[in-house]
Amino acid sequence: MQDLNDLALFAAVVKNKGFTAAAGALGVPKSKISKRVAQLEEQLGVRLLERSTRKLRVTDIGQTFYERCETILAGVDEAETIVAAAKSEPAGPVRLSMPPGFAPMMGYILPTFLKRYPRIRLAIVMTNRPVDLIEERIDVALRVRESYSGDQTVVVRKFASTREFLAASPSFVAAHAPITLDNLSTLPTLAIQEHTGRAPWTLVNTAGEVRDIAHNPVFSSVEFGMLERAAIEGVGIGLLPDNIVERGFRAGLLVPVLPEWSSPEQSMHAAFTSRHGMLPAVRALIDYLAEALPRTVQLCKEVIPRTPSTADWDI
């Protein structure tokens, strides 16, 4: 294997059109450059440069070899840049988009991230709509989807899997029994959407059957915490994430409705444009989310929602 330093010295001679100019550009003695280039030619067994007392000419094979050297040296420079960026302290602005349903979990973990990286300036874009990462200058987008088949230039890093389950308060279930798949759309329901009117649920069972349920919700919101509270208070049946229903079931505040049915499995992931040339601050955020989000999802399953008493309200 050739010494990269010899390749760099040879390339400098060609680029600067002579040993003297190369020595001046590199700050290396001309005699050393001449000796190393001669050793390189000897190792290769070809003449790369034709020399005379008055001028220097690059041979045909020397020109081809020079072009390959430039490619190799550019790759080395890029690798060193990547390492230097990885070692540098993450700093600067980062824009993170997420659905409103992520807000409670992110409230747990983002303060720790910002204390760990005090030079990062984090801005949150809260929206349920798909964002254009490039047009809207979004560095990272948090999403929950069954699959991702968008622009092939977008990179996806999966953090966890989740499902949604039907749940309601014990009193609601007792008052509306029996609840079946066929009468589900006629009952008061809750939906994660920003508008009034019909809402769709796609449900799958343990046997792999799929049913689409169109219902007219009595309450709609894009914030899962509000839907959870409405379900606990007996307003209607909600299709809620597993971390919410599990803690509600354990506390006795919610009970399963048609437990053999759920939403299809979805992927909780981050989307970003490219790993190549990624800024340290963006990489730090993605790595932190991969570390913290699965733990926080589990924590949210264990935090029991408190039922407010009348003493909480100034009536």
PDB file of C-alpha atoms in Angstrom:
ATOM      1  CA  MET A   1       0.000   0.000   0.000  1.00  0.00           C
ATOM      2  CA  GLN A   2       1.308   3.410  -0.961  1.00  0.00           C
ATOM      3  CA  ASP A   3       2.058   6.087   1.647  1.00  0.00           C
ATOM      4  CA  LEU A   4      -0.660   8.747   1.421  1.00  0.00           C
ATOM      5  CA  ASN A   5       1.967  11.393   2.127  1.00  0.00           C
ATOM      6  CA  ASP A   6       3.828  10.372  -1.054  1.00  0.00           C
ATOM      7  CA  LEU A   7       0.605  10.632  -3.055  1.00  0.00           C
ATOM      8  CA  ALA A   8      -0.018  14.095  -1.598  1.00  0.00           C
ATOM      9  CA  LEU A   9       3.542  15.244  -2.454  1.00  0.00           C
ATOM     10  CA  PHE A  10       3.267  13.966  -6.029  1.00  0.00           C
ATOM     11  CA  ALA A  11      -0.152  15.594  -6.468  1.00  0.00           C
ATOM     12  CA  ALA A  12       1.228  18.886  -5.165  1.00  0.00           C
ATOM     13  CA  VAL A  13       4.050  18.802  -7.747  1.00  0.00           C
ATOM     14  CA  VAL A  14       1.571  18.283 -10.589  1.00  0.00           C
ATOM     15  CA  LYS A  15      -0.892  20.848  -9.253  1.00  0.00           C
ATOM     16  CA  ASN A  16       1.819  23.502  -8.752  1.00  0.00           C
ATOM     17  CA  LYS A  17       3.630  22.621 -12.006  1.00  0.00           C
ATOM     18  CA  GLY A  18       7.000  21.988 -10.415  1.00  0.00           C
ATOM     19  CA  PHE A  19       9.004  20.915  -7.384  1.00  0.00           C
ATOM     20  CA  THR A  20       9.995  24.435  -6.365  1.00  0.00           C
ATOM     21  CA  ALA A  21       6.411  25.750  -6.368  1.00  0.00           C
ATOM     22  CA  ALA A  22       5.183  22.639  -4.545  1.00  0.00           C
ATOM     23  CA  ALA A  23       7.866  23.098  -1.884  1.00  0.00           C
ATOM     24  CA  GLY A  24       6.760  26.692  -1.371  1.00  0.00           C
ATOM     25  CA  ALA A  25       3.084  25.769  -1.184  1.00  0.00           C
ATOM     26  CA  LEU A  26       3.634  22.937   1.312  1.00  0.00           C
ATOM     27  CA  GLY A  27       6.496  24.406   3.307  1.00  0.00           C
ATOM     28  CA  VAL A  28       8.518  21.231   2.677  1.00  0.00           C
ATOM     29  CA  PRO A  29      12.117  21.178   1.371  1.00  0.00           C
ATOM     30  CA  LYS A  30      12.342  20.667  -2.385  1.00  0.00           C
ATOM     31  CA  SER A  31      14.938  17.933  -1.929  1.00  0.00           C
ATOM     32  CA  LYS A  32      12.585  15.910   0.255  1.00  0.00           C
ATOM     33  CA  ILE A  33       9.742  16.157  -2.263  1.00  0.00           C
ATOM     34  CA  SER A  34      12.032  15.135  -5.127  1.00  0.00           C
ATOM     35  CA  LYS A  35      13.359  12.164  -3.168  1.00  0.00           C
ATOM     36  CA  ARG A  36       9.869  10.919  -2.142  1.00  0.00           C
ATOM     37  CA  VAL A  37       8.462  11.261  -5.668  1.00  0.00           C
ATOM     38  CA  ALA A  38      11.439   9.323  -7.055  1.00  0.00           C
ATOM     39  CA  GLN A  39      10.837   6.570  -4.471  1.00  0.00           C
ATOM     40  CA  LEU A  40       7.163   6.488  -5.482  1.00  0.00           C
ATOM     41  CA  GLU A  41       8.089   6.034  -9.150  1.00  0.00           C
ATOM     42  CA  GLU A  42      10.504   3.257  -8.189  1.00  0.00           C
ATOM     43  CA  GLN A  43       7.816   1.439  -6.174  1.00  0.00           C
ATOM     44  CA  LEU A  44       5.304   1.745  -9.018  1.00  0.00           C
ATOM     45  CA  GLY A  45       7.860   0.825 -11.683  1.00  0.00           C
ATOM     46  CA  VAL A  46       6.801   3.660 -14.015  1.00  0.00           C
ATOM     47  CA  ARG A  47       7.915   7.185 -14.818  1.00  0.00           C
ATOM     48  CA  LEU A  48       5.300   9.677 -13.582  1.00  0.00           C
ATOM     49  CA  LEU A  49       7.239  12.852 -14.415  1.00  0.00           C
ATOM     50  CA  GLU A  50       9.737  13.698 -17.179  1.00  0.00           C
ATOM     51  CA  ARG A  51      12.334  16.089 -15.749  1.00  0.00           C
ATOM     52  CA  SER A  52      14.937  18.332 -17.303  1.00  0.00           C
ATOM     53  CA  THR A  53      16.997  21.202 -15.937  1.00  0.00           C
ATOM     54  CA  ARG A  54      14.550  23.671 -17.405  1.00  0.00           C
ATOM     55  CA  LYS A  55      11.102  22.074 -17.261  1.00  0.00           C
ATOM     56  CA  LEU A  56       8.897  19.251 -16.022  1.00  0.00           C
ATOM     57  CA  ARG A  57       6.282  17.256 -17.933  1.00  0.00           C
ATOM     58  CA  VAL A  58       3.691  14.854 -16.568  1.00  0.00           C
ATOM     59  CA  THR A  59       3.624  11.524 -18.442  1.00  0.00           C
ATOM     60  CA  ASP A  60       0.363  10.006 -19.674  1.00  0.00           C
ATOM     61  CA  ILE A  61       0.366   7.419 -16.906  1.00  0.00           C
ATOM     62  CA  GLY A  62       1.423  10.147 -14.499  1.00  0.00           C
ATOM     63  CA  GLN A  63      -1.649  12.230 -15.424  1.00  0.00           C
ATOM     64  CA  THR A  64      -3.966   9.264 -14.918  1.00  0.00           C
ATOM     65  CA  PHE A  65      -2.283   8.447 -11.606  1.00  0.00           C
ATOM     66  CA  TYR A  66      -2.576  12.100 -10.517  1.00  0.00           C
ATOM     67  CA  GLU A  67      -6.349  12.101 -11.144  1.00  0.00           C
ATOM     68  CA  ARG A  68      -6.727   8.966  -9.017  1.00  0.00           C
ATOM     69  CA  CYS A  69      -4.580  10.535  -6.299  1.00  0.00           C
ATOM     70  CA  GLU A  70      -6.829  13.583  -6.202  1.00  0.00           C
ATOM     71  CA  THR A  71      -9.893  11.346  -5.741  1.00  0.00           C
ATOM     72  CA  ILE A  72      -8.213   9.437  -2.916  1.00  0.00           C
ATOM     73  CA  LEU A  73      -7.002  12.586  -1.164  1.00  0.00           C
ATOM     74  CA  ALA A  74     -10.433  14.219  -1.446  1.00  0.00           C
ATOM     75  CA  GLY A  75     -11.932  11.151   0.227  1.00  0.00           C
ATOM     76  CA  VAL A  76      -9.403  11.394   3.035  1.00  0.00           C
ATOM     77  CA  ASP A  77     -10.229  15.080   3.531  1.00  0.00           C
ATOM     78  CA  GLU A  78     -13.931  14.279   3.668  1.00  0.00           C
ATOM     79  CA  ALA A  79     -13.366  11.511   6.213  1.00  0.00           C
ATOM     80  CA  GLU A  80     -11.318  13.866   8.396  1.00  0.00           C
ATOM     81  CA  THR A  81     -14.050  16.507   8.144  1.00  0.00           C
ATOM     82  CA  ILE A  82     -16.668  13.992   9.289  1.00  0.00           C
ATOM     83  CA  VAL A  83     -14.546  12.986  12.265  1.00  0.00           C
ATOM     84  CA  ALA A  84     -13.878  16.618  13.187  1.00  0.00           C
ATOM     85  CA  ALA A  85     -17.598  17.426  13.000  1.00  0.00           C
ATOM     86  CA  ALA A  86     -18.455  14.436  15.171  1.00  0.00           C
ATOM     87  CA  LYS A  87     -15.926  15.562  17.756  1.00  0.00           C
ATOM     88  CA  SER A  88     -17.063  19.167  17.795  1.00  0.00           C
ATOM     89  CA  GLU A  89     -19.571  20.308  20.382  1.00  0.00           C
ATOM     90  CA  PRO A  90     -23.146  20.363  19.009  1.00  0.00           C
ATOM     91  CA  ALA A  91     -24.338  23.942  18.682  1.00  0.00           C
ATOM     92  CA  GLY A  92     -26.674  26.162  16.722  1.00  0.00           C
ATOM     93  CA  PRO A  93     -30.346  26.078  15.671  1.00  0.00           C
ATOM     94  CA  VAL A  94     -32.356  22.882  15.127  1.00  0.00           C
ATOM     95  CA  ARG A  95     -35.992  22.773  13.943  1.00  0.00           C
ATOM     96  CA  LEU A  96     -37.998  19.745  15.096  1.00  0.00           C
ATOM     97  CA  SER A  97     -41.553  19.089  13.898  1.00  0.00           C
ATOM     98  CA  MET A  98     -43.981  16.725  15.635  1.00  0.00           C
ATOM     99  CA  PRO A  99     -47.702  15.985  15.976  1.00  0.00           C
ATOM    100  CA  PRO A 100     -49.393  17.550  19.028  1.00  0.00           C
ATOM    101  CA  GLY A 101     -49.829  14.050  20.471  1.00  0.00           C
ATOM    102  CA  PHE A 102     -46.078  13.921  21.105  1.00  0.00           C
ATOM    103  CA  ALA A 103     -46.159  16.975  23.365  1.00  0.00           C
ATOM    104  CA  PRO A 104     -46.564  15.213  26.759  1.00  0.00           C
ATOM    105  CA  MET A 105     -43.703  12.778  26.106  1.00  0.00           C
ATOM    106  CA  MET A 106     -41.400  15.426  24.664  1.00  0.00           C
ATOM    107  CA  GLY A 107     -42.098  17.579  27.702  1.00  0.00           C
ATOM    108  CA  TYR A 108     -40.359  14.886  29.738  1.00  0.00           C
ATOM    109  CA  ILE A 109     -37.246  14.513  27.625  1.00  0.00           C
ATOM    110  CA  LEU A 110     -36.386  17.768  25.809  1.00  0.00           C
ATOM    111  CA  PRO A 111     -35.321  19.745  28.921  1.00  0.00           C
ATOM    112  CA  THR A 112     -32.680  17.086  29.646  1.00  0.00           C
ATOM    113  CA  PHE A 113     -31.473  17.281  26.039  1.00  0.00           C
ATOM    114  CA  LEU A 114     -31.131  21.066  26.204  1.00  0.00           C
ATOM    115  CA  LYS A 115     -29.241  20.872  29.499  1.00  0.00           C
ATOM    116  CA  ARG A 116     -26.907  18.287  27.975  1.00  0.00           C
ATOM    117  CA  TYR A 117     -26.255  20.506  24.928  1.00  0.00           C
ATOM    118  CA  PRO A 118     -26.590  24.116  26.142  1.00  0.00           C
ATOM    119  CA  ARG A 119     -25.330  25.609  22.864  1.00  0.00           C
ATOM    120  CA  ILE A 120     -28.183  24.116  20.816  1.00  0.00           C
ATOM    121  CA  ARG A 121     -31.189  26.350  20.065  1.00  0.00           C
ATOM    122  CA  LEU A 122     -34.227  24.104  19.568  1.00  0.00           C
ATOM    123  CA  ALA A 123     -37.453  25.258  17.883  1.00  0.00           C
ATOM    124  CA  ILE A 124     -40.560  23.039  17.832  1.00  0.00           C
ATOM    125  CA  VAL A 125     -43.036  23.064  14.948  1.00  0.00           C
ATOM    126  CA  MET A 126     -46.266  21.468  16.232  1.00  0.00           C
ATOM    127  CA  THR A 127     -48.446  20.163  13.399  1.00  0.00           C
ATOM    128  CA  ASN A 128     -50.396  17.084  12.338  1.00  0.00           C
ATOM    129  CA  ARG A 129     -49.890  17.672   8.620  1.00  0.00           C
ATOM    130  CA  PRO A 130     -46.987  16.172   6.658  1.00  0.00           C
ATOM    131  CA  VAL A 131     -44.157  18.698   6.441  1.00  0.00           C
ATOM    132  CA  ASP A 132     -41.745  19.277   3.568  1.00  0.00           C
ATOM    133  CA  LEU A 133     -38.363  18.971   5.262  1.00  0.00           C
ATOM    134  CA  ILE A 134     -36.496  21.016   2.658  1.00  0.00           C
ATOM    135  CA  GLU A 135     -39.081  23.687   1.826  1.00  0.00           C
ATOM    136  CA  GLU A 136     -39.934  24.322   5.489  1.00  0.00           C
ATOM    137  CA  ARG A 137     -36.323  24.025   6.700  1.00  0.00           C
ATOM    138  CA  ILE A 138     -37.170  21.221   9.137  1.00  0.00           C
ATOM    139  CA  ASP A 139     -34.121  19.332  10.397  1.00  0.00           C
ATOM    140  CA  VAL A 140     -35.987  16.421  12.000  1.00  0.00           C
ATOM    141  CA  ALA A 141     -39.658  15.387  11.787  1.00  0.00           C
ATOM    142  CA  LEU A 142     -41.157  13.040  14.376  1.00  0.00           C
ATOM    143  CA  ARG A 143     -43.898  10.888  12.881  1.00  0.00           C
ATOM    144  CA  VAL A 144     -46.098   7.874  13.581  1.00  0.00           C
ATOM    145  CA  ARG A 145     -47.070   5.894  10.474  1.00  0.00           C
ATOM    146  CA  GLU A 146     -47.798   2.336   9.380  1.00  0.00           C
ATOM    147  CA  SER A 147     -45.145   2.639   6.694  1.00  0.00           C
ATOM    148  CA  TYR A 148     -42.990   5.252   5.007  1.00  0.00           C
ATOM    149  CA  SER A 149     -42.868   5.306   1.219  1.00  0.00           C
ATOM    150  CA  GLY A 150     -42.237   8.958   0.441  1.00  0.00           C
ATOM    151  CA  ASP A 151     -39.264  10.677  -1.150  1.00  0.00           C
ATOM    152  CA  GLN A 152     -36.346   8.267  -1.344  1.00  0.00           C
ATOM    153  CA  THR A 153     -33.983  11.068  -0.293  1.00  0.00           C
ATOM    154  CA  VAL A 154     -35.635  11.107   3.148  1.00  0.00           C
ATOM    155  CA  VAL A 155     -33.970   8.899   5.760  1.00  0.00           C
ATOM    156  CA  VAL A 156     -36.072   7.261   8.487  1.00  0.00           C
ATOM    157  CA  ARG A 157     -34.823   6.105  11.885  1.00  0.00           C
ATOM    158  CA  LYS A 158     -37.304   3.974  13.796  1.00  0.00           C
ATOM    159  CA  PHE A 159     -37.563   4.361  17.582  1.00  0.00           C
ATOM    160  CA  ALA A 160     -40.494   2.194  18.675  1.00  0.00           C
ATOM    161  CA  SER A 161     -43.700   0.480  17.558  1.00  0.00           C
ATOM    162  CA  THR A 162     -47.143   1.398  18.827  1.00  0.00           C
ATOM    163  CA  ARG A 163     -50.801   0.456  18.434  1.00  0.00           C
ATOM    164  CA  GLU A 164     -54.055   2.153  19.406  1.00  0.00           C
ATOM    165  CA  PHE A 165     -56.796   0.370  21.340  1.00  0.00           C
ATOM    166  CA  LEU A 166     -60.453   1.107  21.990  1.00  0.00           C
ATOM    167  CA  ALA A 167     -61.133   2.210  25.563  1.00  0.00           C
ATOM    168  CA  ALA A 168     -63.860   3.859  27.614  1.00  0.00           C
ATOM    169  CA  SER A 169     -64.783   4.415  31.248  1.00  0.00           C
ATOM    170  CA  PRO A 170     -66.338   1.502  33.187  1.00  0.00           C
ATOM    171  CA  SER A 171     -69.570   3.476  33.616  1.00  0.00           C
ATOM    172  CA  PHE A 172     -69.799   4.188  29.859  1.00  0.00           C
ATOM    173  CA  VAL A 173     -69.323   0.518  28.976  1.00  0.00           C
ATOM    174  CA  ALA A 174     -71.927  -0.545  31.547  1.00  0.00           C
ATOM    175  CA  ALA A 175     -74.439   1.989  30.219  1.00  0.00           C
ATOM    176  CA  HIS A 176     -74.012   0.989  26.552  1.00  0.00           C
ATOM    177  CA  ALA A 177     -73.552  -2.778  26.792  1.00  0.00           C
ATOM    178  CA  PRO A 178     -73.376  -4.814  24.721  1.00  0.00           C
ATOM    179  CA  ILE A 179     -70.831  -2.985  22.518  1.00  0.00           C
ATOM    180  CA  THR A 180     -70.152  -4.755  19.223  1.00  0.00           C
ATOM    181  CA  LEU A 181     -68.262  -3.952  16.057  1.00  0.00           C
ATOM    182  CA  ASP A 182     -71.595  -3.480  14.295  1.00  0.00           C
ATOM    183  CA  ASN A 183     -73.029  -0.913  16.725  1.00  0.00           C
ATOM    184  CA  LEU A 184     -69.722   0.862  17.441  1.00  0.00           C
ATOM    185  CA  SER A 185     -70.401   3.668  14.943  1.00  0.00           C
ATOM    186  CA  THR A 186     -73.747   4.482  16.587  1.00  0.00           C
ATOM    187  CA  LEU A 187     -72.202   5.167  20.017  1.00  0.00           C
ATOM    188  CA  PRO A 188     -70.576   8.403  21.275  1.00  0.00           C
ATOM    189  CA  THR A 189     -66.958   8.362  20.113  1.00  0.00           C
ATOM    190  CA  LEU A 190     -63.783  10.450  20.354  1.00  0.00           C
ATOM    191  CA  ALA A 191     -61.485  11.184  17.404  1.00  0.00           C
ATOM    192  CA  ILE A 192     -58.024  12.592  16.820  1.00  0.00           C
ATOM    193  CA  GLN A 193     -58.756  15.238  14.211  1.00  0.00           C
ATOM    194  CA  GLU A 194     -59.056  18.997  14.015  1.00  0.00           C
ATOM    195  CA  HIS A 195     -62.494  19.206  12.398  1.00  0.00           C
ATOM    196  CA  THR A 196     -66.029  18.099  13.152  1.00  0.00           C
ATOM    197  CA  GLY A 197     -67.839  15.510  11.068  1.00  0.00           C
ATOM    198  CA  ARG A 198     -67.242  11.882  10.148  1.00  0.00           C
ATOM    199  CA  ALA A 199     -64.002  10.205  11.160  1.00  0.00           C
ATOM    200  CA  PRO A 200     -62.517   6.850  10.059  1.00  0.00           C
ATOM    201  CA  TRP A 201     -61.091   4.068  12.206  1.00  0.00           C
ATOM    202  CA  THR A 202     -59.202   1.180  10.627  1.00  0.00           C
ATOM    203  CA  LEU A 203     -59.182  -1.811  12.963  1.00  0.00           C
ATOM    204  CA  VAL A 204     -57.457  -5.201  12.718  1.00  0.00           C
ATOM    205  CA  ASN A 205     -57.974  -8.230  14.906  1.00  0.00           C
ATOM    206  CA  THR A 206     -55.654 -10.970  16.066  1.00  0.00           C
ATOM    207  CA  ALA A 207     -56.647 -13.117  13.074  1.00  0.00           C
ATOM    208  CA  GLY A 208     -55.615 -10.382  10.638  1.00  0.00           C
ATOM    209  CA  GLU A 209     -59.124  -9.311   9.612  1.00  0.00           C
ATOM    210  CA  VAL A 210     -59.512  -5.609   8.783  1.00  0.00           C
ATOM    211  CA  ARG A 211     -62.604  -3.458   9.395  1.00  0.00           C
ATOM    212  CA  ASP A 212     -63.121   0.205   8.531  1.00  0.00           C
ATOM    213  CA  ILE A 213     -65.447   2.013  10.936  1.00  0.00           C
ATOM    214  CA  ALA A 214     -66.853   5.430   9.990  1.00  0.00           C
ATOM    215  CA  HIS A 215     -68.194   7.276  13.026  1.00  0.00           C
ATOM    216  CA  ASN A 216     -69.411  10.733  13.980  1.00  0.00           C
ATOM    217  CA  PRO A 217     -67.390  11.758  17.056  1.00  0.00           C
ATOM    218  CA  VAL A 218     -68.906  13.837  19.829  1.00  0.00           C
ATOM    219  CA  PHE A 219     -65.451  15.245  20.623  1.00  0.00           C
ATOM    220  CA  SER A 220     -62.404  15.724  18.383  1.00  0.00           C
ATOM    221  CA  SER A 221     -58.910  16.874  19.280  1.00  0.00           C
ATOM    222  CA  VAL A 222     -55.334  16.382  18.090  1.00  0.00           C
ATOM    223  CA  GLU A 223     -54.125  16.218  21.698  1.00  0.00           C
ATOM    224  CA  PHE A 224     -54.244  12.714  23.177  1.00  0.00           C
ATOM    225  CA  GLY A 225     -54.322  14.022  26.751  1.00  0.00           C
ATOM    226  CA  MET A 226     -57.685  15.707  26.113  1.00  0.00           C
ATOM    227  CA  LEU A 227     -59.078  12.561  24.499  1.00  0.00           C
ATOM    228  CA  GLU A 228     -57.836  10.467  27.426  1.00  0.00           C
ATOM    229  CA  ARG A 229     -59.578  12.742  29.930  1.00  0.00           C
ATOM    230  CA  ALA A 230     -62.809  12.703  27.874  1.00  0.00           C
ATOM    231  CA  ALA A 231     -62.737   8.896  27.829  1.00  0.00           C
ATOM    232  CA  ILE A 232     -62.110   8.729  31.596  1.00  0.00           C
ATOM    233  CA  GLU A 233     -65.035  11.104  32.210  1.00  0.00           C
ATOM    234  CA  GLY A 234     -67.385   8.876  30.215  1.00  0.00           C
ATOM    235  CA  VAL A 235     -67.854  11.151  27.193  1.00  0.00           C
ATOM    236  CA  GLY A 236     -67.276   8.371  24.664  1.00  0.00           C
ATOM    237  CA  ILE A 237     -65.106   5.563  23.286  1.00  0.00           C
ATOM    238  CA  GLY A 238     -61.621   6.566  22.184  1.00  0.00           C
ATOM    239  CA  LEU A 239     -59.037   4.826  20.010  1.00  0.00           C
ATOM    240  CA  LEU A 240     -56.000   5.683  22.127  1.00  0.00           C
ATOM    241  CA  PRO A 241     -52.280   4.787  22.031  1.00  0.00           C
ATOM    242  CA  ASP A 242     -51.167   1.729  23.989  1.00  0.00           C
ATOM    243  CA  ASN A 243     -49.194   3.789  26.525  1.00  0.00           C
ATOM    244  CA  ILE A 244     -52.363   5.739  27.452  1.00  0.00           C
ATOM    245  CA  VAL A 245     -54.790   2.827  27.652  1.00  0.00           C
ATOM    246  CA  GLU A 246     -52.402   0.594  29.601  1.00  0.00           C
ATOM    247  CA  ARG A 247     -52.044   3.071  32.442  1.00  0.00           C
ATOM    248  CA  GLY A 248     -55.789   3.731  32.398  1.00  0.00           C
ATOM    249  CA  PHE A 249     -56.581   0.016  32.551  1.00  0.00           C
ATOM    250  CA  ARG A 250     -54.160  -0.491  35.423  1.00  0.00           C
ATOM    251  CA  ALA A 251     -55.705   2.383  37.381  1.00  0.00           C
ATOM    252  CA  GLY A 252     -59.250   1.184  36.739  1.00  0.00           C
ATOM    253  CA  LEU A 253     -60.130   4.488  35.057  1.00  0.00           C
ATOM    254  CA  LEU A 254     -60.556   2.871  31.632  1.00  0.00           C
ATOM    255  CA  VAL A 255     -61.603  -0.570  30.451  1.00  0.00           C
ATOM    256  CA  PRO A 256     -60.966  -2.305  27.110  1.00  0.00           C
ATOM    257  CA  VAL A 257     -63.625  -2.168  24.426  1.00  0.00           C
ATOM    258  CA  LEU A 258     -63.461  -5.012  21.876  1.00  0.00           C
ATOM    259  CA  PRO A 259     -59.938  -5.901  23.078  1.00  0.00           C
ATOM    260  CA  GLU A 260     -59.269  -8.259  20.169  1.00  0.00           C
ATOM    261  CA  TRP A 261     -59.364  -5.261  17.799  1.00  0.00           C
ATOM    262  CA  SER A 262     -56.759  -2.488  17.504  1.00  0.00           C
ATOM    263  CA  SER A 263     -55.239  -0.145  14.969  1.00  0.00           C
ATOM    264  CA  PRO A 264     -52.532  -1.611  12.699  1.00  0.00           C
ATOM    265  CA  GLU A 265     -49.045  -1.472  14.175  1.00  0.00           C
ATOM    266  CA  GLN A 266     -47.399   1.881  13.542  1.00  0.00           C
ATOM    267  CA  SER A 267     -43.798   3.018  13.569  1.00  0.00           C
ATOM    268  CA  MET A 268     -42.680   5.916  15.756  1.00  0.00           C
ATOM    269  CA  HIS A 269     -39.738   7.381  13.866  1.00  0.00           C
ATOM    270  CA  ALA A 270     -37.694  10.422  12.936  1.00  0.00           C
ATOM    271  CA  ALA A 271     -37.410  11.563   9.309  1.00  0.00           C
ATOM    272  CA  PHE A 272     -34.532  13.700   8.042  1.00  0.00           C
ATOM    273  CA  THR A 273     -33.011  14.473   4.671  1.00  0.00           C
ATOM    274  CA  SER A 274     -29.580  12.822   4.781  1.00  0.00           C
ATOM    275  CA  ARG A 275     -26.883  11.442   7.041  1.00  0.00           C
ATOM    276  CA  HIS A 276     -24.197  12.910   4.789  1.00  0.00           C
ATOM    277  CA  GLY A 277     -22.915  16.230   6.074  1.00  0.00           C
ATOM    278  CA  MET A 278     -25.329  16.204   9.015  1.00  0.00           C
ATOM    279  CA  LEU A 279     -24.623  18.957  11.528  1.00  0.00           C
ATOM    280  CA  PRO A 280     -23.506  17.767  14.983  1.00  0.00           C
ATOM    281  CA  ALA A 281     -26.528  19.422  16.636  1.00  0.00           C
ATOM    282  CA  VAL A 282     -28.974  17.515  14.414  1.00  0.00           C
ATOM    283  CA  ARG A 283     -27.141  14.220  14.905  1.00  0.00           C
ATOM    284  CA  ALA A 284     -27.114  14.789  18.672  1.00  0.00           C
ATOM    285  CA  LEU A 285     -30.896  15.295  18.691  1.00  0.00           C
ATOM    286  CA  ILE A 286     -31.609  12.153  16.647  1.00  0.00           C
ATOM    287  CA  ASP A 287     -29.271  10.036  18.786  1.00  0.00           C
ATOM    288  CA  TYR A 288     -30.838  11.428  21.958  1.00  0.00           C
ATOM    289  CA  LEU A 289     -34.371  10.675  20.750  1.00  0.00           C
ATOM    290  CA  ALA A 290     -33.329   7.106  19.922  1.00  0.00           C
ATOM    291  CA  GLU A 291     -32.032   6.787  23.475  1.00  0.00           C
ATOM    292  CA  ALA A 292     -34.829   8.572  25.353  1.00  0.00           C
ATOM    293  CA  LEU A 293     -38.090   8.012  23.440  1.00  0.00           C
ATOM    294  CA  PRO A 294     -38.473   4.231  24.013  1.00  0.00           C
ATOM    295  CA  ARG A 295     -37.822   4.738  27.749  1.00  0.00           C
ATOM    296  CA  THR A 296     -40.296   7.612  27.909  1.00  0.00           C
ATOM    297  CA  VAL A 297     -43.010   5.636  26.103  1.00  0.00           C
ATOM    298  CA  GLN A 298     -42.637   2.982  28.791  1.00  0.00           C
ATOM    299  CA  LEU A 299     -42.664   5.612  31.542  1.00  0.00           C
ATOM    300  CA  CYS A 300     -45.913   7.091  30.214  1.00  0.00           C
ATOM    301  CA  LYS A 301     -47.499   3.647  30.513  1.00  0.00           C
ATOM    302  CA  GLU A 302     -46.609   3.623  34.207  1.00  0.00           C
ATOM    303  CA  VAL A 303     -47.717   7.153  35.148  1.00  0.00           C
ATOM    304  CA  ILE A 304     -51.270   6.868  36.476  1.00  0.00           C
ATOM    305  CA  PRO A 305     -53.508   9.786  35.406  1.00  0.00           C
ATOM    306  CA  ARG A 306     -55.036  11.518  38.418  1.00  0.00           C
ATOM    307  CA  THR A 307     -58.804  12.032  38.600  1.00  0.00           C
ATOM    308  CA  PRO A 308     -59.447  15.684  39.557  1.00  0.00           C
ATOM    309  CA  SER A 309     -61.715  16.437  42.502  1.00  0.00           C
ATOM    310  CA  THR A 310     -64.041  19.420  42.841  1.00  0.00           C
ATOM    311  CA  ALA A 311     -61.398  21.013  45.056  1.00  0.00           C
ATOM    312  CA  ASP A 312     -59.267  21.476  41.938  1.00  0.00           C
ATOM    313  CA  TRP A 313     -61.743  23.898  40.448  1.00  0.00           C
ATOM    314  CA  ASP A 314     -62.567  27.438  41.475  1.00  0.00           C
ATOM    315  CA  ILE A 315     -66.366  27.340  41.067  1.00  0.00           C
TER     316      ILE A 315
END
